[in-house]
Amino acid sequence: MTAARRPEFAKSRPGSRPGETIRVLISRSRVRQRVRQLAREIRRDFPKDSLHLVGVLKGSVLFLADLARELGGEVSFDFLSVSSYGKGTSSTGVVKLIKDLDVSIEGRTVIVVEDILDSGLTLKYLLRLFEGRKPKHMRVVVLLDKAERRIANVHADYTGFTIPNEFVVGYGLDYDERYRNLADVCILQLTRSSAKR
Ligand code: PRP
């Protein structure tokens, strides 16, 4: 194989380990198409606003990067980080802020960008936090909604796909910090231990 072709070969390998099986749930082309539609919907609702995208590290990074490129007009973005709280095991439901935003959201049109809405506890925490900071408008866009897992009474204003209660990886979502680089959203099946999301 020539050096020029090697990167293609590398991209087709998912990087799974023994005992881990992945299959595509949402292909990269469906993701791309839906992200484009979501961007159009958001821009249609706020045609003239400067949109301030707020991403939750780390899962939302790829989605936010693609969404930002599909949104025309003035766009800025910022990130924050919250603690994971042991989902699927002995969840306390307590979310803690690890890294705050760099700039104020007061008076801005804020779009909270999440890769996945699961129990909704993270989003509930974020909405309460951000509402106190007096944005001009605040909306939530999620790529994936695991609606049947919801505990908190929250919803997204824009949803990419409603998905079944399966452990998903890829397009930013991880298992043990791996698989975030997959272009497709995939279902991970573990044959040697149980999944945590
Ligand atoms: C994921 C996702 C959301 C949260 C949603 O983050 O990015 O922030 O879980 O779950 P919830 O609705 O049950 O609160 P995760 O904790 O896996 O961290 P990561 O983004 O760094 O992978």
PDB file of N, CA, C and O and ligand atoms in Angstrom, residues 56-61 81-87 91 95 113-124 126 146 149-152 154 172-175 177 180 196-197, ligand 1:
ATOM      1  N   VAL A  56     -20.638  21.412  26.048  1.00  0.00           N
ATOM      2  CA  VAL A  56     -20.283  20.720  27.286  1.00  0.00           C
ATOM      3  C   VAL A  56     -19.211  19.689  26.952  1.00  0.00           C
ATOM      4  O   VAL A  56     -19.434  18.774  26.154  1.00  0.00           O
ATOM      5  N   LEU A  57     -18.049  19.879  27.554  1.00  0.00           N
ATOM      6  CA  LEU A  57     -16.922  18.965  27.287  1.00  0.00           C
ATOM      7  C   LEU A  57     -17.199  17.596  27.902  1.00  0.00           C
ATOM      8  O   LEU A  57     -17.827  17.516  28.946  1.00  0.00           O
ATOM      9  N   LYS A  58     -16.717  16.521  27.241  1.00  0.00           N
ATOM     10  CA  LYS A  58     -16.017  16.614  25.973  1.00  0.00           C
ATOM     11  C   LYS A  58     -16.868  16.149  24.800  1.00  0.00           C
ATOM     12  O   LYS A  58     -16.519  16.363  23.647  1.00  0.00           O
ATOM     13  N   GLY A  59     -17.945  15.454  25.117  1.00  0.00           N
ATOM     14  CA  GLY A  59     -18.702  14.765  24.079  1.00  0.00           C
ATOM     15  C   GLY A  59     -19.243  15.645  22.966  1.00  0.00           C
ATOM     16  O   GLY A  59     -19.417  15.197  21.839  1.00  0.00           O
ATOM     17  N   SER A  60     -19.508  16.922  23.284  1.00  0.00           N
ATOM     18  CA  SER A  60     -20.172  17.779  22.299  1.00  0.00           C
ATOM     19  C   SER A  60     -19.220  18.388  21.268  1.00  0.00           C
ATOM     20  O   SER A  60     -19.663  19.071  20.345  1.00  0.00           O
ATOM     21  N   VAL A  61     -17.923  18.138  21.433  1.00  0.00           N
ATOM     22  CA  VAL A  61     -16.933  18.880  20.643  1.00  0.00           C
ATOM     23  C   VAL A  61     -17.104  18.696  19.128  1.00  0.00           C
ATOM     24  O   VAL A  61     -17.112  19.671  18.368  1.00  0.00           O
ATOM     25  N   SER A  81     -17.156  22.431  31.564  1.00  0.00           N
ATOM     26  CA  SER A  81     -17.009  21.020  31.899  1.00  0.00           C
ATOM     27  C   SER A  81     -17.717  20.744  33.218  1.00  0.00           C
ATOM     28  O   SER A  81     -17.599  21.527  34.163  1.00  0.00           O
ATOM     29  N   VAL A  82     -18.472  19.663  33.257  1.00  0.00           N
ATOM     30  CA  VAL A  82     -19.148  19.271  34.498  1.00  0.00           C
ATOM     31  C   VAL A  82     -18.729  17.848  34.854  1.00  0.00           C
ATOM     32  O   VAL A  82     -18.266  17.095  33.992  1.00  0.00           O
ATOM     33  N   SER A  83     -18.893  17.524  36.113  1.00  0.00           N
ATOM     34  CA  SER A  83     -18.477  16.191  36.553  1.00  0.00           C
ATOM     35  C   SER A  83     -19.469  15.139  36.093  1.00  0.00           C
ATOM     36  O   SER A  83     -20.669  15.382  36.025  1.00  0.00           O
ATOM     37  N   SER A  84     -18.941  13.985  35.792  1.00  0.00           N
ATOM     38  CA  SER A  84     -19.797  12.830  35.522  1.00  0.00           C
ATOM     39  C   SER A  84     -20.209  12.310  36.902  1.00  0.00           C
ATOM     40  O   SER A  84     -19.531  12.530  37.882  1.00  0.00           O
ATOM     41  N   TYR A  85     -21.358  11.658  36.975  1.00  0.00           N
ATOM     42  CA  TYR A  85     -21.822  11.264  38.316  1.00  0.00           C
ATOM     43  C   TYR A  85     -22.147   9.784  38.415  1.00  0.00           C
ATOM     44  O   TYR A  85     -23.051   9.363  39.124  1.00  0.00           O
ATOM     45  N   GLY A  86     -21.373   8.961  37.693  1.00  0.00           N
ATOM     46  CA  GLY A  86     -21.526   7.515  37.832  1.00  0.00           C
ATOM     47  C   GLY A  86     -22.818   6.988  37.278  1.00  0.00           C
ATOM     48  O   GLY A  86     -23.559   6.276  37.943  1.00  0.00           O
ATOM     49  N   LYS A  87     -23.093   7.364  36.021  1.00  0.00           N
ATOM     50  CA  LYS A  87     -24.354   6.947  35.409  1.00  0.00           C
ATOM     51  C   LYS A  87     -24.474   5.427  35.328  1.00  0.00           C
ATOM     52  O   LYS A  87     -23.526   4.741  35.062  1.00  0.00           O
ATOM     53  N   SER A  91     -26.009   6.254  40.827  1.00  0.00           N
ATOM     54  CA  SER A  91     -26.076   7.674  40.484  1.00  0.00           C
ATOM     55  C   SER A  91     -26.666   8.498  41.619  1.00  0.00           C
ATOM     56  O   SER A  91     -27.730   8.201  42.144  1.00  0.00           O
ATOM     57  N   VAL A  95     -24.591  17.042  39.964  1.00  0.00           N
ATOM     58  CA  VAL A  95     -23.691  17.503  38.907  1.00  0.00           C
ATOM     59  C   VAL A  95     -22.851  18.634  39.468  1.00  0.00           C
ATOM     60  O   VAL A  95     -23.370  19.514  40.157  1.00  0.00           O
ATOM     61  N   VAL A 113     -25.142  23.279  23.425  1.00  0.00           N
ATOM     62  CA  VAL A 113     -24.933  22.175  22.485  1.00  0.00           C
ATOM     63  C   VAL A 113     -24.520  20.923  23.260  1.00  0.00           C
ATOM     64  O   VAL A 113     -23.494  20.922  23.947  1.00  0.00           O
ATOM     65  N   GLU A 114     -25.329  19.877  23.157  1.00  0.00           N
ATOM     66  CA  GLU A 114     -25.029  18.616  23.831  1.00  0.00           C
ATOM     67  C   GLU A 114     -25.019  17.478  22.822  1.00  0.00           C
ATOM     68  O   GLU A 114     -25.825  17.470  21.873  1.00  0.00           O
ATOM     69  N   ASP A 115     -24.145  16.526  23.039  1.00  0.00           N
ATOM     70  CA  ASP A 115     -24.137  15.352  22.167  1.00  0.00           C
ATOM     71  C   ASP A 115     -25.295  14.426  22.479  1.00  0.00           C
ATOM     72  O   ASP A 115     -25.918  13.878  21.581  1.00  0.00           O
ATOM     73  N   ILE A 116     -25.565  14.241  23.787  1.00  0.00           N
ATOM     74  CA  ILE A 116     -26.627  13.285  24.144  1.00  0.00           C
ATOM     75  C   ILE A 116     -27.387  13.756  25.376  1.00  0.00           C
ATOM     76  O   ILE A 116     -26.809  14.301  26.306  1.00  0.00           O
ATOM     77  N   LEU A 117     -28.687  13.547  25.317  1.00  0.00           N
ATOM     78  CA  LEU A 117     -29.578  13.814  26.437  1.00  0.00           C
ATOM     79  C   LEU A 117     -30.039  12.448  26.935  1.00  0.00           C
ATOM     80  O   LEU A 117     -30.665  11.690  26.195  1.00  0.00           O
ATOM     81  N   ASP A 118     -29.691  12.175  28.190  1.00  0.00           N
ATOM     82  CA  ASP A 118     -29.943  10.841  28.736  1.00  0.00           C
ATOM     83  C   ASP A 118     -30.917  11.002  29.905  1.00  0.00           C
ATOM     84  O   ASP A 118     -32.113  11.189  29.681  1.00  0.00           O
ATOM     85  N   SER A 119     -30.419  11.000  31.146  1.00  0.00           N
ATOM     86  CA  SER A 119     -31.310  11.239  32.287  1.00  0.00           C
ATOM     87  C   SER A 119     -31.839  12.680  32.274  1.00  0.00           C
ATOM     88  O   SER A 119     -32.886  12.962  32.838  1.00  0.00           O
ATOM     89  N   GLY A 120     -31.068  13.575  31.690  1.00  0.00           N
ATOM     90  CA  GLY A 120     -31.450  14.986  31.679  1.00  0.00           C
ATOM     91  C   GLY A 120     -30.918  15.759  32.876  1.00  0.00           C
ATOM     92  O   GLY A 120     -31.112  16.971  32.986  1.00  0.00           O
ATOM     93  N   LEU A 121     -30.226  15.068  33.781  1.00  0.00           N
ATOM     94  CA  LEU A 121     -29.743  15.729  35.006  1.00  0.00           C
ATOM     95  C   LEU A 121     -28.682  16.789  34.703  1.00  0.00           C
ATOM     96  O   LEU A 121     -28.664  17.848  35.325  1.00  0.00           O
ATOM     97  N   THR A 122     -27.827  16.509  33.735  1.00  0.00           N
ATOM     98  CA  THR A 122     -26.803  17.485  33.366  1.00  0.00           C
ATOM     99  C   THR A 122     -27.456  18.738  32.790  1.00  0.00           C
ATOM    100  O   THR A 122     -27.138  19.862  33.172  1.00  0.00           O
ATOM    101  N   LEU A 123     -28.390  18.534  31.877  1.00  0.00           N
ATOM    102  CA  LEU A 123     -29.050  19.679  31.240  1.00  0.00           C
ATOM    103  C   LEU A 123     -29.862  20.481  32.247  1.00  0.00           C
ATOM    104  O   LEU A 123     -29.861  21.721  32.213  1.00  0.00           O
ATOM    105  N   LYS A 124     -30.527  19.798  33.160  1.00  0.00           N
ATOM    106  CA  LYS A 124     -31.306  20.507  34.184  1.00  0.00           C
ATOM    107  C   LYS A 124     -30.388  21.425  34.993  1.00  0.00           C
ATOM    108  O   LYS A 124     -30.700  22.595  35.242  1.00  0.00           O
ATOM    109  N   LEU A 126     -27.493  22.661  34.028  1.00  0.00           N
ATOM    110  CA  LEU A 126     -26.972  23.736  33.172  1.00  0.00           C
ATOM    111  C   LEU A 126     -28.006  24.833  32.949  1.00  0.00           C
ATOM    112  O   LEU A 126     -27.688  26.022  32.989  1.00  0.00           O
ATOM    113  N   LYS A 146     -31.995  10.072  24.202  1.00  0.00           N
ATOM    114  CA  LYS A 146     -32.419   8.762  24.719  1.00  0.00           C
ATOM    115  C   LYS A 146     -33.629   9.019  25.601  1.00  0.00           C
ATOM    116  O   LYS A 146     -33.540   8.991  26.835  1.00  0.00           O
ATOM    117  N   ARG A 149     -34.865   7.246  28.875  1.00  0.00           N
ATOM    118  CA  ARG A 149     -34.032   7.259  30.092  1.00  0.00           C
ATOM    119  C   ARG A 149     -34.238   8.508  30.951  1.00  0.00           C
ATOM    120  O   ARG A 149     -33.609   8.670  31.996  1.00  0.00           O
ATOM    121  N   ARG A 150     -35.133   9.370  30.526  1.00  0.00           N
ATOM    122  CA  ARG A 150     -35.244  10.674  31.194  1.00  0.00           C
ATOM    123  C   ARG A 150     -35.699  10.566  32.645  1.00  0.00           C
ATOM    124  O   ARG A 150     -36.639   9.837  32.965  1.00  0.00           O
ATOM    125  N   ILE A 151     -35.027  11.291  33.493  1.00  0.00           N
ATOM    126  CA  ILE A 151     -35.415  11.424  34.913  1.00  0.00           C
ATOM    127  C   ILE A 151     -35.874  12.863  35.159  1.00  0.00           C
ATOM    128  O   ILE A 151     -36.932  13.092  35.717  1.00  0.00           O
ATOM    129  N   ALA A 152     -35.045  13.819  34.715  1.00  0.00           N
ATOM    130  CA  ALA A 152     -35.374  15.237  34.914  1.00  0.00           C
ATOM    131  C   ALA A 152     -36.386  15.698  33.859  1.00  0.00           C
ATOM    132  O   ALA A 152     -36.402  15.204  32.735  1.00  0.00           O
ATOM    133  N   VAL A 154     -36.797  17.885  31.467  1.00  0.00           N
ATOM    134  CA  VAL A 154     -36.165  18.830  30.537  1.00  0.00           C
ATOM    135  C   VAL A 154     -36.333  18.312  29.115  1.00  0.00           C
ATOM    136  O   VAL A 154     -36.554  17.122  28.900  1.00  0.00           O
ATOM    137  N   GLY A 172     -17.910  11.892  18.977  1.00  0.00           N
ATOM    138  CA  GLY A 172     -17.728  12.592  20.249  1.00  0.00           C
ATOM    139  C   GLY A 172     -17.993  11.752  21.480  1.00  0.00           C
ATOM    140  O   GLY A 172     -17.450  12.016  22.548  1.00  0.00           O
ATOM    141  N   LEU A 173     -18.842  10.727  21.321  1.00  0.00           N
ATOM    142  CA  LEU A 173     -19.214   9.912  22.491  1.00  0.00           C
ATOM    143  C   LEU A 173     -18.188   8.805  22.709  1.00  0.00           C
ATOM    144  O   LEU A 173     -17.730   8.177  21.750  1.00  0.00           O
ATOM    145  N   ASP A 174     -17.897   8.564  23.976  1.00  0.00           N
ATOM    146  CA  ASP A 174     -16.813   7.628  24.289  1.00  0.00           C
ATOM    147  C   ASP A 174     -17.257   6.396  25.062  1.00  0.00           C
ATOM    148  O   ASP A 174     -18.339   6.369  25.669  1.00  0.00           O
ATOM    149  N   TYR A 175     -16.376   5.417  25.056  1.00  0.00           N
ATOM    150  CA  TYR A 175     -16.389   4.362  26.057  1.00  0.00           C
ATOM    151  C   TYR A 175     -14.973   4.348  26.632  1.00  0.00           C
ATOM    152  O   TYR A 175     -14.013   4.097  25.892  1.00  0.00           O
ATOM    153  N   GLU A 177     -13.110   6.765  27.282  1.00  0.00           N
ATOM    154  CA  GLU A 177     -12.377   7.803  26.513  1.00  0.00           C
ATOM    155  C   GLU A 177     -12.020   7.388  25.087  1.00  0.00           C
ATOM    156  O   GLU A 177     -11.424   8.172  24.352  1.00  0.00           O
ATOM    157  N   ARG A 180     -14.331   8.261  20.481  1.00  0.00           N
ATOM    158  CA  ARG A 180     -14.879   9.594  20.188  1.00  0.00           C
ATOM    159  C   ARG A 180     -14.624   9.991  18.739  1.00  0.00           C
ATOM    160  O   ARG A 180     -15.330  10.812  18.168  1.00  0.00           O
ATOM    161  N   LYS A 196     -21.372   1.148  30.719  1.00  0.00           N
ATOM    162  CA  LYS A 196     -21.705   2.100  31.785  1.00  0.00           C
ATOM    163  C   LYS A 196     -22.604   3.230  31.335  1.00  0.00           C
ATOM    164  O   LYS A 196     -23.022   4.026  32.145  1.00  0.00           O
ATOM    165  N   ARG A 197     -22.868   3.412  30.017  1.00  0.00           N
ATOM    166  CA  ARG A 197     -23.808   4.448  29.632  1.00  0.00           C
ATOM    167  C   ARG A 197     -25.083   3.811  29.122  1.00  0.00           C
ATOM    168  O   ARG A 197     -25.040   2.885  28.366  1.00  0.00           O
TER     169      ARG A 197
HETATM  170  C1  PRP B   1     -22.608  12.936  28.554  1.00  0.00           C
HETATM  171  C2  PRP B   1     -23.167  14.021  27.653  1.00  0.00           C
HETATM  172  C3  PRP B   1     -23.949  14.887  28.587  1.00  0.00           C
HETATM  173  C4  PRP B   1     -24.396  13.922  29.663  1.00  0.00           C
HETATM  174  C5  PRP B   1     -25.840  13.592  29.461  1.00  0.00           C
HETATM  175  O1  PRP B   1     -21.415  13.365  29.121  1.00  0.00           O
HETATM  176  O2  PRP B   1     -22.153  14.727  26.995  1.00  0.00           O
HETATM  177  O3  PRP B   1     -23.186  15.935  29.122  1.00  0.00           O
HETATM  178  O4  PRP B   1     -23.607  12.732  29.541  1.00  0.00           O
HETATM  179  O5  PRP B   1     -26.263  12.664  30.410  1.00  0.00           O
HETATM  180  P1  PRP B   1     -27.485  12.945  31.394  1.00  0.00           P
HETATM  181  O6  PRP B   1     -28.614  13.443  30.549  1.00  0.00           O
HETATM  182  O7  PRP B   1     -27.763  11.586  32.004  1.00  0.00           O
HETATM  183  O8  PRP B   1     -27.040  13.934  32.431  1.00  0.00           O
HETATM  184  P2  PRP B   1     -20.400  12.396  29.892  1.00  0.00           P
HETATM  185  O9  PRP B   1     -20.650  12.458  31.370  1.00  0.00           O
HETATM  186  O10 PRP B   1     -20.460  11.019  29.297  1.00  0.00           O
HETATM  187  O11 PRP B   1     -18.989  13.081  29.643  1.00  0.00           O
HETATM  188  P3  PRP B   1     -18.211  13.335  28.270  1.00  0.00           P
HETATM  189  O12 PRP B   1     -19.031  14.293  27.464  1.00  0.00           O
HETATM  190  O13 PRP B   1     -16.902  13.926  28.685  1.00  0.00           O
HETATM  191  O14 PRP B   1     -18.043  12.007  27.581  1.00  0.00           O
END
